[in-house]
């Protein structure tokens, strides 16, 4: 069994360009981390019920719920954080203001604050993630061995994680300040890793490169890069090169097509096969370029194949096994 | 299922606005640019408003000058037509709205306000709102001086296509909503009855916010609200005018989707919503479809032939090519099934398919190729 590349990490933040597989990878990673008897919390913060959809369960309330069992007896729990509820929780925690919270909500003020002030919303959400990381029960045991956060996309991730430094700029002293400092300390520590998902395409890779640079600049710990939905080349390197150059041996192919007895006109079949090979080779070449750009970022890279049958629980287990084999968990 | 005739749409002088919408990454920007180029090369005087072009595409279109105004695209071949393009600068557009609605002194107060600065650069929905605002401006300019007879609009990269239609409303609701009025009430000295209750509630709220965010933010907010009070009507009217423009018969929405479950689901929502709001739907662009050459060779046939060749030891290369073909067929088949779900739910919506090119679309040549495909002309 390979060992994990992230033995000290408790908070795995999964970001990436929209649609590249953040939610899917976060779920697969949670299963991988849970396998062998661990308890992992999978948390979503965008109010989209992506976890419920993925695990095919009714919408999650703002409550920790068991979502799935992992291979070897582990458990994945889920939590869909609702910014409004989190605000009320926060008010209670710091100001004993839960009842006032109800009045504020009726006025539309809570809604106002959580939608209009993205900064405050992010304070609440990151605060919740860190609370889970730090939580200990009465016997000082940790209820969760790891937390996986299905985070906002690359374009917003640095701001999201860094929001508590802005608070520190506003609140000089007091409970808010120490809370903000505490959250930042965890997010900047080796106990956190921010992983980025990408595809082997120009725009997602560009976003990944920009994201890594921004995170580093903000002194946030960049984790691994998950290259998702890859399709293995169907031809070997030599044939790919010939296909690109338009030099595939047409005679040989034609003889084989005739021998196999397919198609009415061997010429059209050869044209089609050679044309498709050229497309395929061009695509593989683009992917190689993008893969090199990813490698040049100098982070651990994990790859997950495109599963053409779609993503259900069985597929998530498959992906989680691959992540474990590749050392991400 | 009918075919979406792009050339008929762009050649019709009655078509004045084309909006490309859809969920993220499906090809909205690419489609908008390709349609703009094609229309220009067929004689229209076009302005393309892009939001977030890929870096190389932006360079190819000369979108390096970030001055928030359309510039001619170099390399367009047309005798009578022309193509101008711009990339939306959200903050700048917002600033311009503020400036055009208030005297210089008041405008400066607003622009300098930290709360305004946060709102104009990060409020969810500002980008959508400003895209609409810019569209309104471009349209007004072309009505005034006839610079353009067709405006093609890209939409922001939101996860939901509906955001484009909903966001302006949301920002509008915020700007003249109940809460803002509450916020203003104490300043206006509403001291009795309901005013007092609201005032008291506000005081409590202000106390909480002051504790959490510091007094500064709140007074900034109050100052902002006070300063823009006179502009609310203006904001609202403009958003409403642009919304009406979108319902105009001269507008056509093109919904872009990739042949994937999520993207097609978003496309469905959007089509239904357009219908509800009485907005003219041009059709669906199904982008990045797997191309199959020689579709008459079935996957089973190819796999069986590959098997035979493999056991006879003849041409391992051909074995691989046949398997590649089979895989593409299967992928195409999967996409076709997904697309069919959309078309059976929306049988009246014209559709055009654009194949996935092997490489990203990053120059005018690539845009022309996409334009040909959109028009149903295989190149
Ligand atoms: N390895 C894979 N193989 C096949 N399909 C995949 C794979 N990974 C993700 N998908 C599919 O791709 C789509 C996007 O994935 P997902 O929802 O996880 O992305 P996301 O980054 O969370 O998106 P968003 O930005 O909308 O939150 C989903 O339909 C998912 O099922
Ligand atoms: N038909 C196509 N074939 C190949 N690449 C495409 C095609 N359509 C779009 N692309 C590429 O996909 C990426 C995303 O397209 P873009 O138009 O920016 O999407 P959106 O604006 O919807 O987010 C770009 O790199 C673009 O070049
Ligand atoms: Mg997601
Ligand atoms: Mg775009």
XYZ file of C-alpha atoms and ligand atoms in Angstrom:
768
model
C 0.000 0.000 0.000
C 1.567 3.294 -1.058
C 1.794 5.943 1.606
C 0.078 9.278 1.371
C 1.866 12.344 0.045
C -0.054 14.413 2.643
C 0.360 12.639 5.990
C 0.129 15.834 8.053
C -2.776 17.436 6.264
C -6.120 17.556 8.040
C -7.909 20.068 5.851
C -7.954 19.261 2.136
C -9.362 22.170 0.151
C -10.370 21.236 -3.405
C -10.626 24.092 -5.896
C -10.302 24.336 -9.692
C -11.970 25.932 -12.703
C -15.741 25.551 -12.860
C -16.840 22.188 -14.184
C -13.448 20.518 -14.013
C -14.528 18.163 -11.237
C -14.069 19.872 -7.857
C -17.098 18.207 -6.305
C -16.343 14.810 -7.822
C -12.677 14.886 -6.818
C -13.494 16.154 -3.318
C -15.889 13.238 -2.837
C -13.435 10.675 -4.220
C -10.683 12.090 -2.029
C -12.915 11.899 1.051
C -13.627 8.235 0.318
C -9.945 7.562 -0.221
C -8.987 9.239 3.045
C -11.708 7.353 4.908
C -10.745 3.948 3.584
C -9.340 1.625 6.190
C -11.490 2.870 9.062
C -11.147 6.659 9.166
C -13.906 9.212 9.598
C -13.858 12.055 7.078
C -16.039 15.136 6.778
C -16.908 16.301 3.279
C -18.127 19.863 3.371
C -19.712 22.045 0.700
C -20.123 25.789 0.914
C -21.711 27.016 -2.295
C -25.294 26.257 -1.355
C -25.827 24.077 -4.391
C -26.485 20.693 -2.825
C -23.813 19.190 -5.036
C -23.069 16.464 -2.482
C -26.687 15.366 -2.230
C -26.835 15.137 -6.009
C -23.599 13.245 -6.226
C -24.432 10.719 -3.501
C -28.046 10.570 -4.622
C -29.576 11.458 -1.257
C -32.209 14.092 -0.314
C -30.916 17.670 0.094
C -28.609 17.964 3.089
C -29.698 20.202 5.967
C -27.115 22.256 7.835
C -26.271 19.227 9.891
C -23.549 16.616 9.852
C -24.867 13.492 8.178
C -23.330 10.179 7.239
C -23.099 9.968 3.450
C -21.274 6.764 2.630
C -19.105 4.011 4.002
C -15.586 3.636 2.702
C -13.720 0.435 1.855
C -12.400 -1.159 5.046
C -14.956 0.349 7.419
C -14.362 4.072 7.109
C -17.112 6.674 6.983
C -17.652 9.777 4.908
C -19.871 12.395 6.516
C -21.343 15.360 4.714
C -22.231 18.918 5.647
C -23.781 21.583 3.439
C -22.974 24.853 5.153
C -25.674 27.473 4.910
C -24.256 30.985 5.321
C -27.358 32.250 7.122
C -27.295 29.479 9.680
C -23.572 29.936 10.046
C -24.073 33.642 10.727
C -26.586 32.936 13.475
C -24.253 30.343 14.937
C -21.472 32.880 14.869
C -23.558 35.580 16.525
C -24.487 33.172 19.265
C -20.941 32.027 19.734
C -19.503 35.490 20.089
C -22.346 37.643 21.320
C -24.968 35.342 22.707
C -27.246 36.910 20.180
C -29.212 34.042 18.810
C -32.578 35.622 19.606
C -31.628 38.903 18.070
C -30.564 36.814 15.106
C -34.147 35.733 14.564
C -35.316 39.347 14.457
C -32.534 40.257 12.076
C -33.521 37.432 9.811
C -37.143 38.587 9.690
C -35.966 41.984 8.588
C -34.057 40.445 5.726
C -30.863 41.657 7.332
C -29.215 38.252 7.540
C -29.906 37.625 3.909
C -28.591 41.076 3.153
C -25.382 40.550 5.027
C -24.638 37.095 3.676
C -25.338 37.953 0.048
C -24.123 41.525 -0.090
C -21.024 41.113 1.920
C -19.185 38.238 0.280
C -16.368 38.873 2.702
C -18.470 38.184 5.760
C -19.957 35.101 4.146
C -16.499 33.747 3.504
C -15.442 34.479 7.084
C -18.311 32.317 8.259
C -17.596 29.484 5.849
C -13.859 29.277 6.435
C -14.528 29.611 10.153
C -16.768 26.571 10.026
C -14.160 24.496 8.180
C -11.513 25.372 10.734
C -13.882 24.658 13.607
C -14.240 21.116 12.244
C -10.478 20.766 11.994
C -10.013 21.813 15.592
C -12.994 20.123 17.111
C -12.369 17.692 19.949
C -14.905 15.770 21.960
C -15.034 15.502 25.755
C -12.302 12.895 25.742
C -10.150 15.163 23.597
C -10.508 12.845 20.650
C -10.985 14.234 17.186
C -14.359 13.322 15.722
C -12.967 13.547 12.184
C -9.616 12.366 10.924
C -9.751 14.735 7.969
C -11.939 17.440 6.460
C -12.379 17.783 2.702
C -13.778 21.084 1.481
C -15.497 21.327 -1.903
C -14.391 24.926 -2.288
C -15.198 27.892 -4.561
C -13.516 27.891 -7.989
C -9.922 28.969 -8.657
C -10.913 32.504 -9.550
C -12.202 33.093 -6.020
C -10.255 30.643 -3.882
C -7.443 32.909 -2.709
C -9.808 35.652 -1.674
C -12.012 33.089 0.005
C -9.234 31.563 2.105
C -7.550 34.854 2.759
C -10.612 36.739 3.902
C -9.685 36.535 7.560
C -6.617 38.658 7.001
C -8.953 41.421 5.830
C -10.933 41.069 9.037
C -7.720 41.344 10.969
C -7.236 44.666 9.229
C -10.611 45.942 10.463
C -10.882 44.457 13.938
C -7.780 45.308 15.908
C -8.665 43.469 19.117
C -11.417 41.354 20.586
C -12.939 37.947 19.977
C -13.416 38.533 16.265
C -9.795 39.352 15.845
C -8.563 36.312 17.697
C -11.001 34.112 15.802
C -9.727 35.528 12.496
C -6.115 35.061 13.511
C -6.802 31.500 14.611
C -8.493 30.610 11.343
C -5.649 32.075 9.295
C -3.110 30.202 11.373
C -4.749 26.890 10.484
C -5.252 27.766 6.826
C -1.629 28.784 6.420
C -0.268 25.811 8.323
C 1.020 22.484 7.014
C -2.240 21.014 8.258
C -3.960 22.520 5.213
C -3.454 21.787 1.505
C -5.225 23.480 -1.387
C -5.534 21.054 -4.301
C -6.558 22.224 -7.761
C -8.485 20.226 -10.344
C -7.939 20.813 -14.046
C -8.498 19.341 -17.484
C -5.843 19.001 -20.177
C -7.117 22.103 -21.939
C -5.716 25.562 -22.390
C -8.089 27.605 -20.240
C -8.291 25.328 -17.184
C -4.507 24.904 -17.160
C -4.010 28.651 -17.431
C -6.377 29.119 -14.507
C -4.477 26.513 -12.537
C -1.167 28.269 -13.157
C -2.678 31.624 -12.167
C -4.271 30.022 -9.112
C -1.021 28.477 -7.910
C 0.749 31.816 -8.253
C -1.974 33.650 -6.319
C -2.097 31.098 -3.530
C 1.664 31.170 -3.163
C 1.664 34.930 -3.061
C -0.881 34.829 -0.249
C 1.276 32.275 1.602
C -1.440 29.643 1.386
C -0.270 26.017 1.134
C -0.678 24.726 -2.426
C -1.337 20.986 -2.526
C -1.483 18.703 -5.533
C -2.934 19.132 -8.991
C -5.580 16.667 -10.080
C -5.761 16.277 -13.836
C -9.294 15.034 -14.308
C -11.149 13.335 -17.145
C -8.081 12.225 -19.095
C -8.384 9.875 -22.036
C -5.419 7.603 -22.716
C -3.840 7.804 -26.189
C -5.029 4.996 -28.428
C -1.836 4.850 -30.508
C 1.796 4.505 -29.526
C 4.178 7.444 -29.779
C 5.635 6.428 -33.141
C 2.214 6.035 -34.755
C 1.039 9.307 -33.236
C 3.973 11.096 -34.853
C 3.218 9.497 -38.232
C -0.468 10.312 -37.891
C 0.298 13.956 -37.179
C 2.628 14.227 -40.136
C 0.111 12.497 -42.407
C 2.602 9.669 -42.997
C 0.658 6.622 -41.826
C 1.255 3.645 -44.189
C -1.978 3.740 -46.178
C -1.121 0.607 -48.188
C -0.668 -1.471 -45.094
C -3.904 -0.166 -43.599
C -5.775 -0.774 -46.825
C -4.553 -4.376 -47.041
C -5.643 -4.982 -43.460
C -9.042 -3.362 -44.050
C -9.580 -5.572 -47.096
C -8.430 -8.629 -45.162
C -10.826 -7.819 -42.338
C -13.579 -7.381 -44.893
C -15.149 -4.193 -43.561
C -16.754 -1.326 -45.436
C -17.920 -1.241 -49.004
C -15.087 0.868 -50.322
C -11.687 0.302 -48.656
C -10.464 3.738 -49.773
C -13.137 5.628 -47.835
C -12.504 3.462 -44.795
C -8.782 4.201 -44.952
C -9.473 7.927 -45.388
C -11.718 7.925 -42.346
C -9.329 5.945 -40.146
C -6.326 8.035 -41.151
C -8.296 11.265 -40.653
C -9.430 10.211 -37.210
C -5.900 9.220 -36.294
C -4.701 12.695 -37.300
C -7.390 14.356 -35.132
C -6.503 12.098 -32.270
C -2.791 12.823 -32.631
C -3.416 16.569 -32.690
C -5.500 16.284 -29.529
C -2.815 14.199 -27.812
C -0.216 16.800 -28.794
C -2.287 19.578 -27.193
C -2.663 17.442 -24.086
C 1.079 16.802 -23.938
C 1.761 20.532 -24.073
C -0.731 21.174 -21.287
C 0.640 18.290 -19.247
C 4.099 19.828 -19.492
C 2.757 23.171 -18.326
C 1.217 21.400 -15.356
C 4.422 19.520 -14.562
C 6.367 22.775 -14.724
C 4.339 24.082 -11.774
C 6.351 21.685 -9.650
C 3.459 20.244 -7.632
C 2.505 16.591 -7.162
C 0.208 15.631 -10.042
C -2.562 13.015 -9.946
C -4.559 11.818 -12.917
C -8.086 10.512 -13.111
C -9.500 9.032 -16.325
C -12.703 10.116 -17.991
C -15.328 7.552 -17.006
C -17.698 7.405 -19.929
C -20.421 5.665 -17.952
C -20.847 8.763 -15.769
C -20.331 9.340 -12.065
C -22.319 7.249 -9.606
C -21.290 5.822 -6.239
C -19.474 2.907 -7.865
C -17.502 5.331 -10.041
C -16.607 7.398 -6.970
C -15.191 4.283 -5.331
C -13.134 3.598 -8.461
C -11.798 7.154 -8.511
C -11.023 7.009 -4.793
C -9.003 3.840 -5.266
C -7.006 5.505 -8.017
C -6.273 8.538 -5.859
C -5.096 6.254 -3.101
C -2.891 4.264 -5.457
C -1.387 7.482 -6.770
C -0.598 8.611 -3.246
C -3.034 11.458 -2.842
C -4.552 9.772 0.216
C -35.789 18.594 -34.818
C -35.177 21.583 -37.069
C -31.808 22.987 -38.005
C -30.706 26.362 -36.735
C -29.891 28.420 -39.831
C -27.196 30.781 -38.640
C -26.680 32.536 -41.958
C -30.360 33.333 -42.277
C -30.259 34.824 -38.802
C -27.172 36.965 -39.323
C -28.105 38.017 -42.863
C -31.506 39.273 -41.738
C -31.142 43.035 -41.217
C -33.931 42.844 -38.639
C -31.560 40.901 -36.376
C -29.938 43.595 -34.243
C -28.756 41.739 -31.149
C -27.529 38.175 -30.680
C -26.929 36.966 -27.113
C -24.843 33.837 -26.562
C -25.617 32.213 -23.239
C -25.113 28.890 -21.509
C -23.222 27.404 -18.560
C -19.459 27.798 -18.058
C -16.871 26.522 -20.509
C -19.294 25.413 -23.207
C -18.090 27.881 -25.830
C -20.180 31.040 -25.408
C -17.263 33.396 -26.008
C -16.012 31.366 -28.959
C -19.476 31.225 -30.515
C -20.062 34.953 -30.030
C -16.724 35.808 -31.643
C -17.228 33.365 -34.519
C -20.714 34.683 -35.265
C -19.479 38.263 -35.094
C -16.677 37.552 -37.538
C -18.906 35.632 -39.910
C -21.591 38.315 -39.898
C -18.970 41.004 -40.564
C -17.499 39.044 -43.451
C -20.983 38.681 -44.870
C -21.461 42.442 -44.830
C -22.885 43.370 -41.424
C -21.369 46.146 -39.326
C -20.812 44.235 -36.142
C -19.768 44.917 -32.587
C -18.850 41.935 -30.409
C -18.958 42.358 -26.645
C -16.881 39.592 -25.085
C -16.541 38.981 -21.379
C -13.703 36.542 -20.781
C -11.931 35.401 -23.943
C -9.107 32.887 -23.626
C -5.770 34.678 -23.621
C -4.636 33.771 -27.121
C -8.037 34.479 -28.642
C -8.068 37.912 -27.017
C -4.668 38.658 -28.506
C -5.756 37.495 -31.956
C -8.742 39.836 -31.806
C -6.622 42.735 -30.658
C -8.373 42.853 -27.292
C -5.307 44.057 -25.496
C -6.421 47.656 -25.142
C -8.484 47.568 -21.985
C -10.295 50.853 -22.471
C -13.809 49.463 -22.378
C -14.682 50.635 -25.890
C -14.939 48.614 -29.098
C -11.908 48.631 -31.424
C -11.680 47.397 -35.017
C -10.433 43.822 -35.365
C -7.529 43.569 -37.770
C -7.662 40.877 -40.451
C -11.370 40.911 -41.221
C -11.960 40.544 -44.937
C -15.101 42.326 -45.956
C -15.993 45.063 -48.403
C -19.012 46.522 -46.711
C -18.955 44.861 -43.343
C -16.819 45.596 -40.321
C -16.014 44.054 -36.982
C -15.318 45.894 -33.756
C -14.664 44.012 -30.553
C -14.290 44.803 -26.895
C -13.789 43.048 -23.622
C -16.008 44.111 -20.740
C -14.374 45.975 -17.895
C -16.948 45.510 -15.186
C -15.668 48.053 -12.691
C -15.148 50.717 -15.273
C -18.624 50.257 -16.660
C -20.058 50.645 -13.179
C -17.976 53.774 -12.616
C -19.290 55.229 -15.849
C -22.863 54.599 -14.796
C -22.222 56.426 -11.544
C -20.554 59.315 -13.343
C -23.340 59.701 -15.850
C -25.967 59.845 -13.122
C -24.531 62.371 -10.751
C -22.610 65.587 -10.601
C -18.825 65.266 -10.438
C -18.585 65.942 -6.736
C -21.139 63.364 -5.747
C -19.724 60.885 -8.236
C -16.317 61.227 -6.675
C -17.739 60.603 -3.221
C -19.325 57.407 -4.435
C -16.326 56.167 -6.405
C -14.067 56.695 -3.409
C -16.406 54.906 -1.051
C -14.904 51.587 0.072
C -18.289 49.969 0.135
C -18.886 50.969 -3.468
C -15.495 49.601 -4.383
C -16.337 46.224 -2.886
C -19.736 46.187 -4.523
C -18.490 47.151 -7.953
C -15.764 44.550 -8.020
C -17.137 41.579 -6.171
C -20.890 41.557 -5.714
C -22.225 38.360 -7.241
C -24.154 39.578 -10.226
C -22.332 42.820 -10.898
C -20.733 41.353 -13.991
C -24.072 40.278 -15.423
C -25.602 43.625 -14.598
C -22.743 45.493 -16.232
C -22.866 43.291 -19.322
C -26.478 44.382 -19.739
C -25.572 47.987 -19.045
C -22.852 47.895 -21.693
C -25.195 46.274 -24.167
C -27.660 49.099 -23.569
C -24.933 51.677 -24.172
C -23.715 50.037 -27.376
C -27.230 49.781 -28.669
C -27.937 53.419 -27.865
C -24.764 54.435 -29.660
C -25.618 52.435 -32.756
C -29.144 53.868 -32.791
C -27.631 57.327 -32.561
C -24.887 57.225 -35.125
C -25.425 53.965 -36.975
C -21.927 52.647 -36.198
C -23.164 49.074 -35.914
C -26.159 47.241 -37.222
C -25.544 44.060 -35.232
C -24.339 43.591 -31.671
C -23.224 40.134 -30.550
C -23.006 39.648 -26.795
C -21.140 37.050 -24.831
C -22.345 36.371 -21.266
C -20.379 36.022 -18.021
C -18.986 32.651 -16.955
C -21.597 31.897 -14.328
C -22.328 28.347 -13.339
C -25.945 28.874 -14.142
C -27.060 30.383 -17.413
C -30.027 31.904 -15.614
C -27.744 34.202 -13.650
C -27.538 36.448 -16.662
C -31.252 37.118 -16.515
C -31.578 37.158 -12.737
C -28.567 39.135 -11.585
C -29.659 42.596 -12.707
C -32.912 42.089 -10.857
C -30.982 40.986 -7.797
C -28.704 43.980 -7.837
C -31.711 46.202 -8.481
C -33.531 44.685 -5.532
C -30.553 45.362 -3.384
C -30.131 48.916 -4.529
C -33.667 49.960 -3.892
C -34.745 47.188 -1.619
C -36.425 47.169 1.723
C -33.252 46.877 3.653
C -31.687 49.897 2.062
C -34.796 51.868 2.944
C -34.455 50.679 6.500
C -30.888 51.767 6.426
C -31.915 55.179 5.219
C -34.823 55.576 7.610
C -32.903 56.797 10.662
C -30.989 59.246 8.540
C -34.245 60.688 7.331
C -35.388 61.112 10.873
C -38.364 58.776 10.781
C -38.998 58.983 14.473
C -42.490 57.690 14.994
C -44.580 54.569 14.619
C -43.215 52.085 12.197
C -40.223 54.285 11.655
C -39.217 53.931 15.241
C -39.506 50.166 15.212
C -37.397 49.940 12.126
C -35.002 52.400 13.601
C -34.689 50.335 16.754
C -34.180 47.165 14.780
C -31.614 48.904 12.723
C -29.833 50.178 15.769
C -29.508 46.638 17.022
C -28.344 45.440 13.682
C -25.913 48.279 13.323
C -24.527 47.425 16.740
C -23.930 43.834 15.717
C -22.400 44.812 12.417
C -20.239 47.406 14.070
C -18.898 44.754 16.342
C -18.260 42.310 13.570
C -17.036 44.505 10.812
C -15.956 47.636 12.515
C -17.820 50.940 12.536
C -16.103 52.106 9.408
C -17.745 49.688 7.051
C -21.192 50.568 8.259
C -20.727 54.285 7.990
C -19.277 53.736 4.534
C -22.343 51.784 3.638
C -24.659 54.461 4.983
C -22.717 57.120 3.118
C -22.890 55.085 -0.053
C -26.598 54.559 0.266
C -27.129 58.236 0.940
C -25.073 59.208 -2.062
C -26.707 56.873 -4.522
C -30.206 57.507 -3.220
C -30.940 59.868 -6.057
C -29.612 57.394 -8.590
C -31.822 54.466 -7.686
C -34.487 55.371 -10.143
C -31.848 55.653 -12.822
C -30.376 52.239 -12.114
C -33.707 50.605 -12.193
C -34.895 52.327 -15.333
C -31.772 51.405 -17.207
C -31.961 47.778 -16.198
C -35.608 47.689 -17.204
C -34.899 49.336 -20.555
C -32.203 46.766 -21.341
C -34.457 43.952 -20.265
C -37.097 45.244 -22.673
C -34.451 45.375 -25.382
C -33.805 41.682 -24.810
C -37.490 40.967 -25.377
C -37.440 42.864 -28.645
C -38.086 40.957 -31.863
C -34.713 42.093 -33.185
C -32.964 40.089 -30.470
C -32.057 36.432 -30.737
C -30.765 34.293 -27.895
C -28.487 31.445 -28.826
C -28.174 28.908 -26.051
C -24.794 27.191 -26.177
C -24.311 23.766 -24.601
C -21.787 20.970 -24.697
C -23.229 17.489 -25.230
C -22.987 16.726 -21.528
C -25.618 16.166 -18.918
C -25.048 19.255 -16.783
C -24.670 21.667 -19.679
C -27.801 20.362 -21.389
C -29.764 20.569 -18.161
C -28.765 24.233 -17.824
C -29.712 24.766 -21.459
C -33.148 23.302 -20.754
C -33.717 25.616 -17.808
C -32.661 28.547 -19.897
C -34.894 27.699 -22.835
C -37.863 27.376 -20.496
C -37.061 30.647 -18.833
C -36.746 32.520 -22.128
C -40.143 31.260 -23.100
C -41.616 32.348 -19.778
C -40.161 35.833 -20.081
C -41.180 36.222 -23.689
C -37.619 36.426 -24.932
C -36.863 35.401 -28.508
C -34.920 32.143 -28.729
C -32.835 31.655 -31.859
C -31.883 28.080 -31.081
C -29.402 25.745 -29.476
C -25.737 25.526 -30.442
C -24.519 22.093 -29.467
C -20.789 22.723 -29.304
C -17.814 20.385 -29.063
C -19.575 17.370 -30.469
C -17.449 14.311 -31.204
C -16.870 14.064 -34.940
C -17.098 10.640 -36.539
C -15.857 9.942 -40.023
C -17.353 6.950 -41.808
C -20.251 6.563 -39.339
C -21.498 3.642 -41.454
C -18.793 1.469 -39.881
C -20.409 0.374 -36.636
C -18.495 -0.042 -33.396
C -19.315 -3.753 -33.197
C -18.140 -4.277 -36.749
C -14.854 -2.509 -36.071
C -14.181 -4.286 -32.800
C -14.873 -7.669 -34.389
C -12.575 -6.831 -37.299
C -9.884 -5.646 -34.897
C -10.164 -8.939 -33.046
C -9.744 -10.928 -36.279
C -6.751 -8.883 -37.373
C -5.179 -9.183 -33.962
C -5.371 -12.965 -33.939
C -3.973 -13.182 -37.462
C -1.166 -10.855 -36.377
C -1.742 -8.516 -39.303
C -1.150 -4.739 -38.987
C -1.328 -3.913 -35.283
C -1.632 -0.289 -36.416
C -4.943 -0.997 -38.155
C -6.120 -2.809 -35.039
C -5.520 0.360 -33.037
C -7.161 2.549 -35.664
C -10.280 0.404 -35.666
C -10.470 0.530 -31.886
C -10.023 4.294 -31.968
C -12.880 4.537 -34.445
C -15.058 2.337 -32.236
C -14.371 4.523 -29.233
C -15.272 7.678 -31.092
C -18.489 6.069 -32.259
C -19.383 5.118 -28.706
C -18.634 8.598 -27.446
C -20.659 10.135 -30.262
C -23.505 7.741 -29.481
C -23.464 8.739 -25.810
C -23.569 12.402 -26.783
C -26.384 11.789 -29.220
C -28.470 10.160 -26.507
C -27.924 13.111 -24.189
C -28.780 15.590 -26.920
C -31.897 13.623 -27.779
C -33.237 14.095 -24.289
C -33.027 17.819 -24.850
C -34.622 17.738 -28.284
C -37.488 15.520 -27.219
C -38.222 17.874 -24.328
C -37.960 20.914 -26.610
C -38.937 19.682 -30.082
C -39.524 23.190 -31.414
C -36.022 24.494 -30.718
C -33.757 24.604 -33.785
C -30.353 23.030 -33.194
C -26.978 23.236 -34.878
C -24.066 20.971 -33.997
C -20.457 22.127 -34.008
C -17.786 19.468 -33.802
C -14.955 19.608 -31.292
C -11.835 20.753 -33.089
C -8.646 19.042 -32.024
C -7.115 22.326 -30.883
C -8.447 25.323 -28.993
C -9.862 28.140 -31.073
C -7.287 30.870 -30.808
C -7.163 32.901 -34.036
C -9.393 34.333 -36.761
C -8.816 31.241 -38.885
C -10.185 29.079 -36.082
C -13.147 31.425 -35.669
C -13.891 31.183 -39.398
C -13.827 27.416 -39.140
C -16.301 27.523 -36.241
C -18.383 29.994 -38.278
C -18.518 27.547 -41.200
C -19.535 24.749 -38.877
C -22.219 26.938 -37.308
C -23.575 27.611 -40.774
C -23.619 23.893 -41.512
C -20.790 24.065 -44.011
C -18.238 21.384 -43.287
C -14.835 22.747 -44.143
N -13.370 11.462 -14.024
C -14.568 11.765 -14.526
N -15.107 10.988 -15.506
C -16.309 11.300 -16.046
N -17.046 12.345 -15.694
C -16.582 13.155 -14.725
C -15.325 12.908 -14.080
N -15.118 13.883 -13.164
C -16.199 14.693 -13.228
N -17.080 14.259 -14.156
C -18.350 14.901 -14.526
O -18.073 16.224 -14.942
C -19.100 17.113 -14.499
C -18.485 18.239 -13.654
O -17.961 17.672 -12.446
P -18.161 18.378 -11.036
O -19.584 18.734 -10.801
O -17.482 17.540 -10.034
O -17.306 19.691 -11.300
P -17.191 20.999 -10.392
O -15.823 21.531 -10.620
O -17.599 20.692 -8.998
O -18.268 21.912 -11.100
P -18.824 23.318 -10.543
O -17.792 24.330 -10.910
O -20.091 23.466 -11.338
O -19.020 23.139 -9.061
C -20.091 16.253 -13.723
O -21.153 15.904 -14.590
C -19.287 15.027 -13.341
O -20.097 13.890 -13.206
N -15.851 23.612 -31.176
C -14.725 23.748 -30.450
N -13.646 22.973 -30.728
C -12.520 23.059 -30.012
N -12.349 23.890 -28.979
C -13.382 24.697 -28.635
C -14.619 24.676 -29.349
N -15.447 25.567 -28.770
C -14.769 26.126 -27.740
N -13.513 25.611 -27.657
C -12.490 25.947 -26.668
O -13.047 25.723 -25.370
C -12.573 26.680 -24.442
C -13.752 27.364 -23.724
O -14.478 28.108 -24.668
P -15.112 29.530 -24.330
O -15.748 30.025 -25.586
O -14.143 30.427 -23.655
O -16.261 29.068 -23.313
P -17.253 29.959 -22.418
O -17.190 31.368 -22.916
O -18.601 29.331 -22.618
O -16.752 29.787 -21.011
C -11.674 27.637 -25.232
O -10.330 27.259 -25.044
C -12.093 27.397 -26.682
O -11.030 27.633 -27.576
Mg -19.105 21.547 -7.785
Mg -16.605 32.946 -21.858
